[in-house]
Coordinates of C-alpha atoms in Angstrom, one line a residue:
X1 CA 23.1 -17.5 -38.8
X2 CA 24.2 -21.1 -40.5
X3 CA 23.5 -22.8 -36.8
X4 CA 19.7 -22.0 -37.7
X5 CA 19.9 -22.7 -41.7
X6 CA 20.4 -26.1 -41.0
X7 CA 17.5 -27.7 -40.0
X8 CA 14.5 -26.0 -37.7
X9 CA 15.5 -25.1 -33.5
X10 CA 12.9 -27.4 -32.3
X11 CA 14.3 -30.3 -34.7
X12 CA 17.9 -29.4 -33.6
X13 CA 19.5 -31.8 -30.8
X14 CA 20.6 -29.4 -28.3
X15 CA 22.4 -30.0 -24.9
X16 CA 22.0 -26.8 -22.3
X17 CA 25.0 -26.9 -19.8
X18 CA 24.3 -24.2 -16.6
X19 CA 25.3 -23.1 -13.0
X20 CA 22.7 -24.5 -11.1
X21 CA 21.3 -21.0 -9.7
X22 CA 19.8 -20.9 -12.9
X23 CA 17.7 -24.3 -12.8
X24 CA 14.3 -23.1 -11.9
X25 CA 13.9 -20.4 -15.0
X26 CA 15.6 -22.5 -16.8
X27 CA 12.8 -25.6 -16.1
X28 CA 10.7 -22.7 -16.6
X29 CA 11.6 -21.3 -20.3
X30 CA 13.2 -25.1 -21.9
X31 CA 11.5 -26.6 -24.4
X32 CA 11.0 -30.1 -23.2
X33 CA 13.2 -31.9 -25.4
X34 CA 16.0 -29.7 -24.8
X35 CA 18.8 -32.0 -22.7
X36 CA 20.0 -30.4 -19.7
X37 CA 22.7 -30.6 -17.2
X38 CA 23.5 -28.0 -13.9
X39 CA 26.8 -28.1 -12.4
X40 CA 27.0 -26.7 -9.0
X41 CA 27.6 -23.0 -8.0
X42 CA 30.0 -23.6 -5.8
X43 CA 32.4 -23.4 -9.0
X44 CA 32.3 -20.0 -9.2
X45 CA 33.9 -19.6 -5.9
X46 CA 36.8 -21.6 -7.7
X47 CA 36.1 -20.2 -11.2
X48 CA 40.2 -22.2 -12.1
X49 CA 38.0 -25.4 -12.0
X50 CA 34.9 -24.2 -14.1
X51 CA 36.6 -24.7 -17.3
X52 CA 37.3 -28.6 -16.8
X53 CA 34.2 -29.3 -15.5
X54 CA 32.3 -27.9 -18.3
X55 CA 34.9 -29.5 -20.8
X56 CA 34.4 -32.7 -19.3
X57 CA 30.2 -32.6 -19.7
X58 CA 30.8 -31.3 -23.2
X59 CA 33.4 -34.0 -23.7
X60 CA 30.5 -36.6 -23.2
X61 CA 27.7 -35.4 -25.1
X62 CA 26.0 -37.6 -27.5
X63 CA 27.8 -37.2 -30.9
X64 CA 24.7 -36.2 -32.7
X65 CA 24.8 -33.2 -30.5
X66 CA 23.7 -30.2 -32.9
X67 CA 24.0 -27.5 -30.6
X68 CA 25.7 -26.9 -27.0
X69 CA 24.2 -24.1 -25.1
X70 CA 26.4 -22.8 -22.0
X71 CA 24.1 -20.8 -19.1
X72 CA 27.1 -18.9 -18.4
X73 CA 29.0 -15.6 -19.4
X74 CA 32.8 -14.9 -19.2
X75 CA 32.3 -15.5 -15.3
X76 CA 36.1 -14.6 -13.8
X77 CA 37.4 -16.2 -17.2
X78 CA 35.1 -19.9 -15.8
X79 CA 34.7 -20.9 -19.3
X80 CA 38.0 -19.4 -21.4
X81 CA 39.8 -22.5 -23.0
X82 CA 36.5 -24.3 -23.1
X83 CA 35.4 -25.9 -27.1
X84 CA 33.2 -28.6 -28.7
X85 CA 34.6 -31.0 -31.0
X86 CA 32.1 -31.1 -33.5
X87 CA 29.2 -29.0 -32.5
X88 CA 29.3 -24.9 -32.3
X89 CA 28.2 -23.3 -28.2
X90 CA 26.3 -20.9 -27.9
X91 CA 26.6 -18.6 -25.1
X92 CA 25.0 -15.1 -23.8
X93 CA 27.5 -12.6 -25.2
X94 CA 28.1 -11.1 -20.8
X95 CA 30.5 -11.1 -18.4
X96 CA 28.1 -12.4 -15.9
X97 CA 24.6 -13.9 -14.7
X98 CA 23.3 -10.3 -13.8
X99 CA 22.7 -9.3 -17.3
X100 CA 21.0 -12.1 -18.3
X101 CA 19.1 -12.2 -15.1
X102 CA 17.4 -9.0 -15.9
X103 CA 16.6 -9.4 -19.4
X104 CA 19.2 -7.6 -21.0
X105 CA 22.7 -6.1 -21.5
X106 CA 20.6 -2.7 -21.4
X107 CA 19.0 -3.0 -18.0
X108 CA 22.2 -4.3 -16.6
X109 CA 23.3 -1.1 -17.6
X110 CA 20.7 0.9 -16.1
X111 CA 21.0 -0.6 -13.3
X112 CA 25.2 -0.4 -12.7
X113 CA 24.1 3.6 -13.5
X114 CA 21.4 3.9 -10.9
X115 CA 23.7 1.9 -8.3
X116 CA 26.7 0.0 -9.5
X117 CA 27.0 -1.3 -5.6
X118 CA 24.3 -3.7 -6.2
X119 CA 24.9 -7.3 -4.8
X120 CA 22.2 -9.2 -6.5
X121 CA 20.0 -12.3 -5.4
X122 CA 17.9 -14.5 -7.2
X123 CA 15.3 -17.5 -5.7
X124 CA 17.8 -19.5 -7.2
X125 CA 20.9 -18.0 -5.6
X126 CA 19.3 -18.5 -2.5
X127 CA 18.4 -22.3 -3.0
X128 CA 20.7 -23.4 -4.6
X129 CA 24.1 -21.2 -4.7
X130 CA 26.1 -19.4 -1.5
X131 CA 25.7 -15.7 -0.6
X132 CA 28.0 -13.8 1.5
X133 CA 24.6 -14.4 3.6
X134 CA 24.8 -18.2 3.6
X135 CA 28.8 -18.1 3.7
X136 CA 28.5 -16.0 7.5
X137 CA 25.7 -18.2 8.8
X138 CA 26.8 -21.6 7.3
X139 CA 30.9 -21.3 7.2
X140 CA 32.4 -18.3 8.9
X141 CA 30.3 -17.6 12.2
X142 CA 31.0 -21.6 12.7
X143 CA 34.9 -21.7 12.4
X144 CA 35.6 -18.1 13.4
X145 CA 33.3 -16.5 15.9
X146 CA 31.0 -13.4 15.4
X147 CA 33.4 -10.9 15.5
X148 CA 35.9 -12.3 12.7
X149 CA 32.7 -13.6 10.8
X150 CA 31.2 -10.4 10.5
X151 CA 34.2 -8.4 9.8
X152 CA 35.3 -11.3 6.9
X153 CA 31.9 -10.5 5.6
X154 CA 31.9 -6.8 5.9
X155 CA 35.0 -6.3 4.0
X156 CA 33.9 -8.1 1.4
X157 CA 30.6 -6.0 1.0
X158 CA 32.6 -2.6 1.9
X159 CA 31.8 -1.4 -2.0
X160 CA 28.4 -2.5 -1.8
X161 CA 25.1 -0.5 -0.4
X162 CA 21.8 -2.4 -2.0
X163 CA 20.9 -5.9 -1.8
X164 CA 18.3 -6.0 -4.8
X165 CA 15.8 -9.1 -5.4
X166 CA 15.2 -10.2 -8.8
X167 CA 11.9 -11.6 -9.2
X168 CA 11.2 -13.2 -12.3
X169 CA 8.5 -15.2 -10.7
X170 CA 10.1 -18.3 -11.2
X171 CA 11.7 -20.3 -8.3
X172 CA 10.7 -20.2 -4.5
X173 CA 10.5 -16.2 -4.6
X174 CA 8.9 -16.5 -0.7
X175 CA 12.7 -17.8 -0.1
X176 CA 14.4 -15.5 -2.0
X177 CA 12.6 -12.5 -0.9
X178 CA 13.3 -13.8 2.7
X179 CA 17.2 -14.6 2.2
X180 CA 17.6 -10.9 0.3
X181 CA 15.4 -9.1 3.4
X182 CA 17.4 -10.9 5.9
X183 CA 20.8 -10.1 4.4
X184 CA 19.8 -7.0 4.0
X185 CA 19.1 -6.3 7.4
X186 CA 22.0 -8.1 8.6
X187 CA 24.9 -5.8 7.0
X188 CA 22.7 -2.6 7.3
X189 CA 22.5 -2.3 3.3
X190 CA 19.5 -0.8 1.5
X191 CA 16.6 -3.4 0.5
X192 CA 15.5 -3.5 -3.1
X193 CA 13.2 -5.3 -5.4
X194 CA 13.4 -5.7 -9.0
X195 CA 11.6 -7.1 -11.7
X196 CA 13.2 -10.1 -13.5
X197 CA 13.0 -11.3 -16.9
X198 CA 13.3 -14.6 -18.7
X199 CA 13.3 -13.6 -22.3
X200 CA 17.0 -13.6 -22.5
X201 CA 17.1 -17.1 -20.6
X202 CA 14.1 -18.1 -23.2
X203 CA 15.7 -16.9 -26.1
X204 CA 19.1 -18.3 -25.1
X205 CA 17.5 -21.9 -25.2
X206 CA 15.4 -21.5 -28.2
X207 CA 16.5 -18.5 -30.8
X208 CA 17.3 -16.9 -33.0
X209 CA 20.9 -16.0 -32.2
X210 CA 21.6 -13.7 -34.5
X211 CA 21.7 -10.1 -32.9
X212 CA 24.6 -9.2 -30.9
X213 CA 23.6 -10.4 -27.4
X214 CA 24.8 -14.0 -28.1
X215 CA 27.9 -15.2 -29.2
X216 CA 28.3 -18.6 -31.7
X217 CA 31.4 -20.8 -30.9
X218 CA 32.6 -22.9 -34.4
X219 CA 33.4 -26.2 -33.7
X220 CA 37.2 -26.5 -32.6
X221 CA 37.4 -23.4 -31.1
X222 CA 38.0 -22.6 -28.0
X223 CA 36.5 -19.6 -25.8
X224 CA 38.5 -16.9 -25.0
X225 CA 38.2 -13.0 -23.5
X226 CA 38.4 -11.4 -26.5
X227 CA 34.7 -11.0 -27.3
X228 CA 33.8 -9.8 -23.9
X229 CA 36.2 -6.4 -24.2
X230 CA 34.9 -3.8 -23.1
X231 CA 32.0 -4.8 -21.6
X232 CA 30.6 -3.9 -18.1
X233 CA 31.0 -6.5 -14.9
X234 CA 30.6 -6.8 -11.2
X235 CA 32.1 -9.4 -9.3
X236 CA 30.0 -11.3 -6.3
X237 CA 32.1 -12.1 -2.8

């Protein structure tokens, strides 16, 4: 790939741009001198916004910037229109955080075959992002009462029977183990565990890119949906 031709990956100035969900494995895979910025989660609950706020960090990176790294997939179209003046992006080649969450297009895939009703929580999720769990306790029991709270809820998870854990051992996993349990029990949903892993998340930050679960932005061009065709997604309430 000419992005690694040009000079050695730990030389390269890179800048990693991410959801904040993903902060703890991120902490836990980045090379110290990568440069890194989380925006908040809360943006994929508005993902017409995501695109601005991502142009406007990339907009004021450094301009010996070699490399921008985007911890996001397609997510809802969050980062279509989205492009670096003079440095390429790279970004995990998915349509959302699942994939990369579990290590790899392929075990996302197992997994939508073994149960495609999966709603999926992470330590990070937990700590730092909003469930349908935290959304009920935190925003919909207050304003509506129980009975319209539970029923705004419910309908939202209607397609959905396992709440599964990822545990890449990264993270406050005591709180995320709790939080999955407890919204588990909640909405009557079966209780799962799974094993997480950060070599995608490493290998995003550090290389090679050059197999087809990554995709390499030129400079001056913007994102768009066409490489994410026909790929698998979920969406998250």
């Amino acid at each position: 790939m000419p992005i690694a031709d040009r000079s050695p990956l730990n030389a390269m100035k890179r800048h990693l741009i991410a959801c904040e969900v993903f902060r703890d494995e991120f902490e836990a895979v980045s090379p110290p001198e990568l440069v890194r910025t989380y925006l908040p989660q809360g943006l994929h609950r508005t993902p017409g916004k995501m695109p601005a706020a991502i142009q406007e960090v990339v907009d004021g990176l450094p301009t010996d910037t070699e490399v921008v790294i985007l911890g996001y997939g397609l997510c809802s179209n969050g980062v279509v229109g989205v492009s670096s003046r003079t440095a390429p992006i790279i970004m995990p080649k998915v349509h959302d955080c699942i994939a990369v969450l579990l290590g790899s297009v392929e075990r996302y895939e197992a997994e939508m075959e073994a149960c495609a009703g999966t709603y999926y929580i992470t330590p990070g999720w937990a700590k730092y992002g909003t469930t349908s769990l935290s959304a009920y306790k935190n925003e919909y029991l207050p304003k509506y009462g129980e009975e319209d709270a539970r029923y705004i809820v419910e309908e939202c998870l209607k397609h959905y029977t396992r709440i599964a854990f990822i545990d890449h051992g990264a993270g406050d996993v005591a709180l995320g183990r709790t939080h999955a349990r407890e919204f588990a029990e909640t909405f009557g949903k079966r209780y799962e565990e799974i094993r997480g892993d950060l070599g995608y998340l490493r290998q995003l930050v550090s290389g090679p890119w050059d197999d087809g679960d990554f995709l390499a932005i030129p400079p001056g061009t913007t994102i768009d949906q066409a490489p994410f065709l026909g790929l698998h997604s979920i969406s998250l309430p």
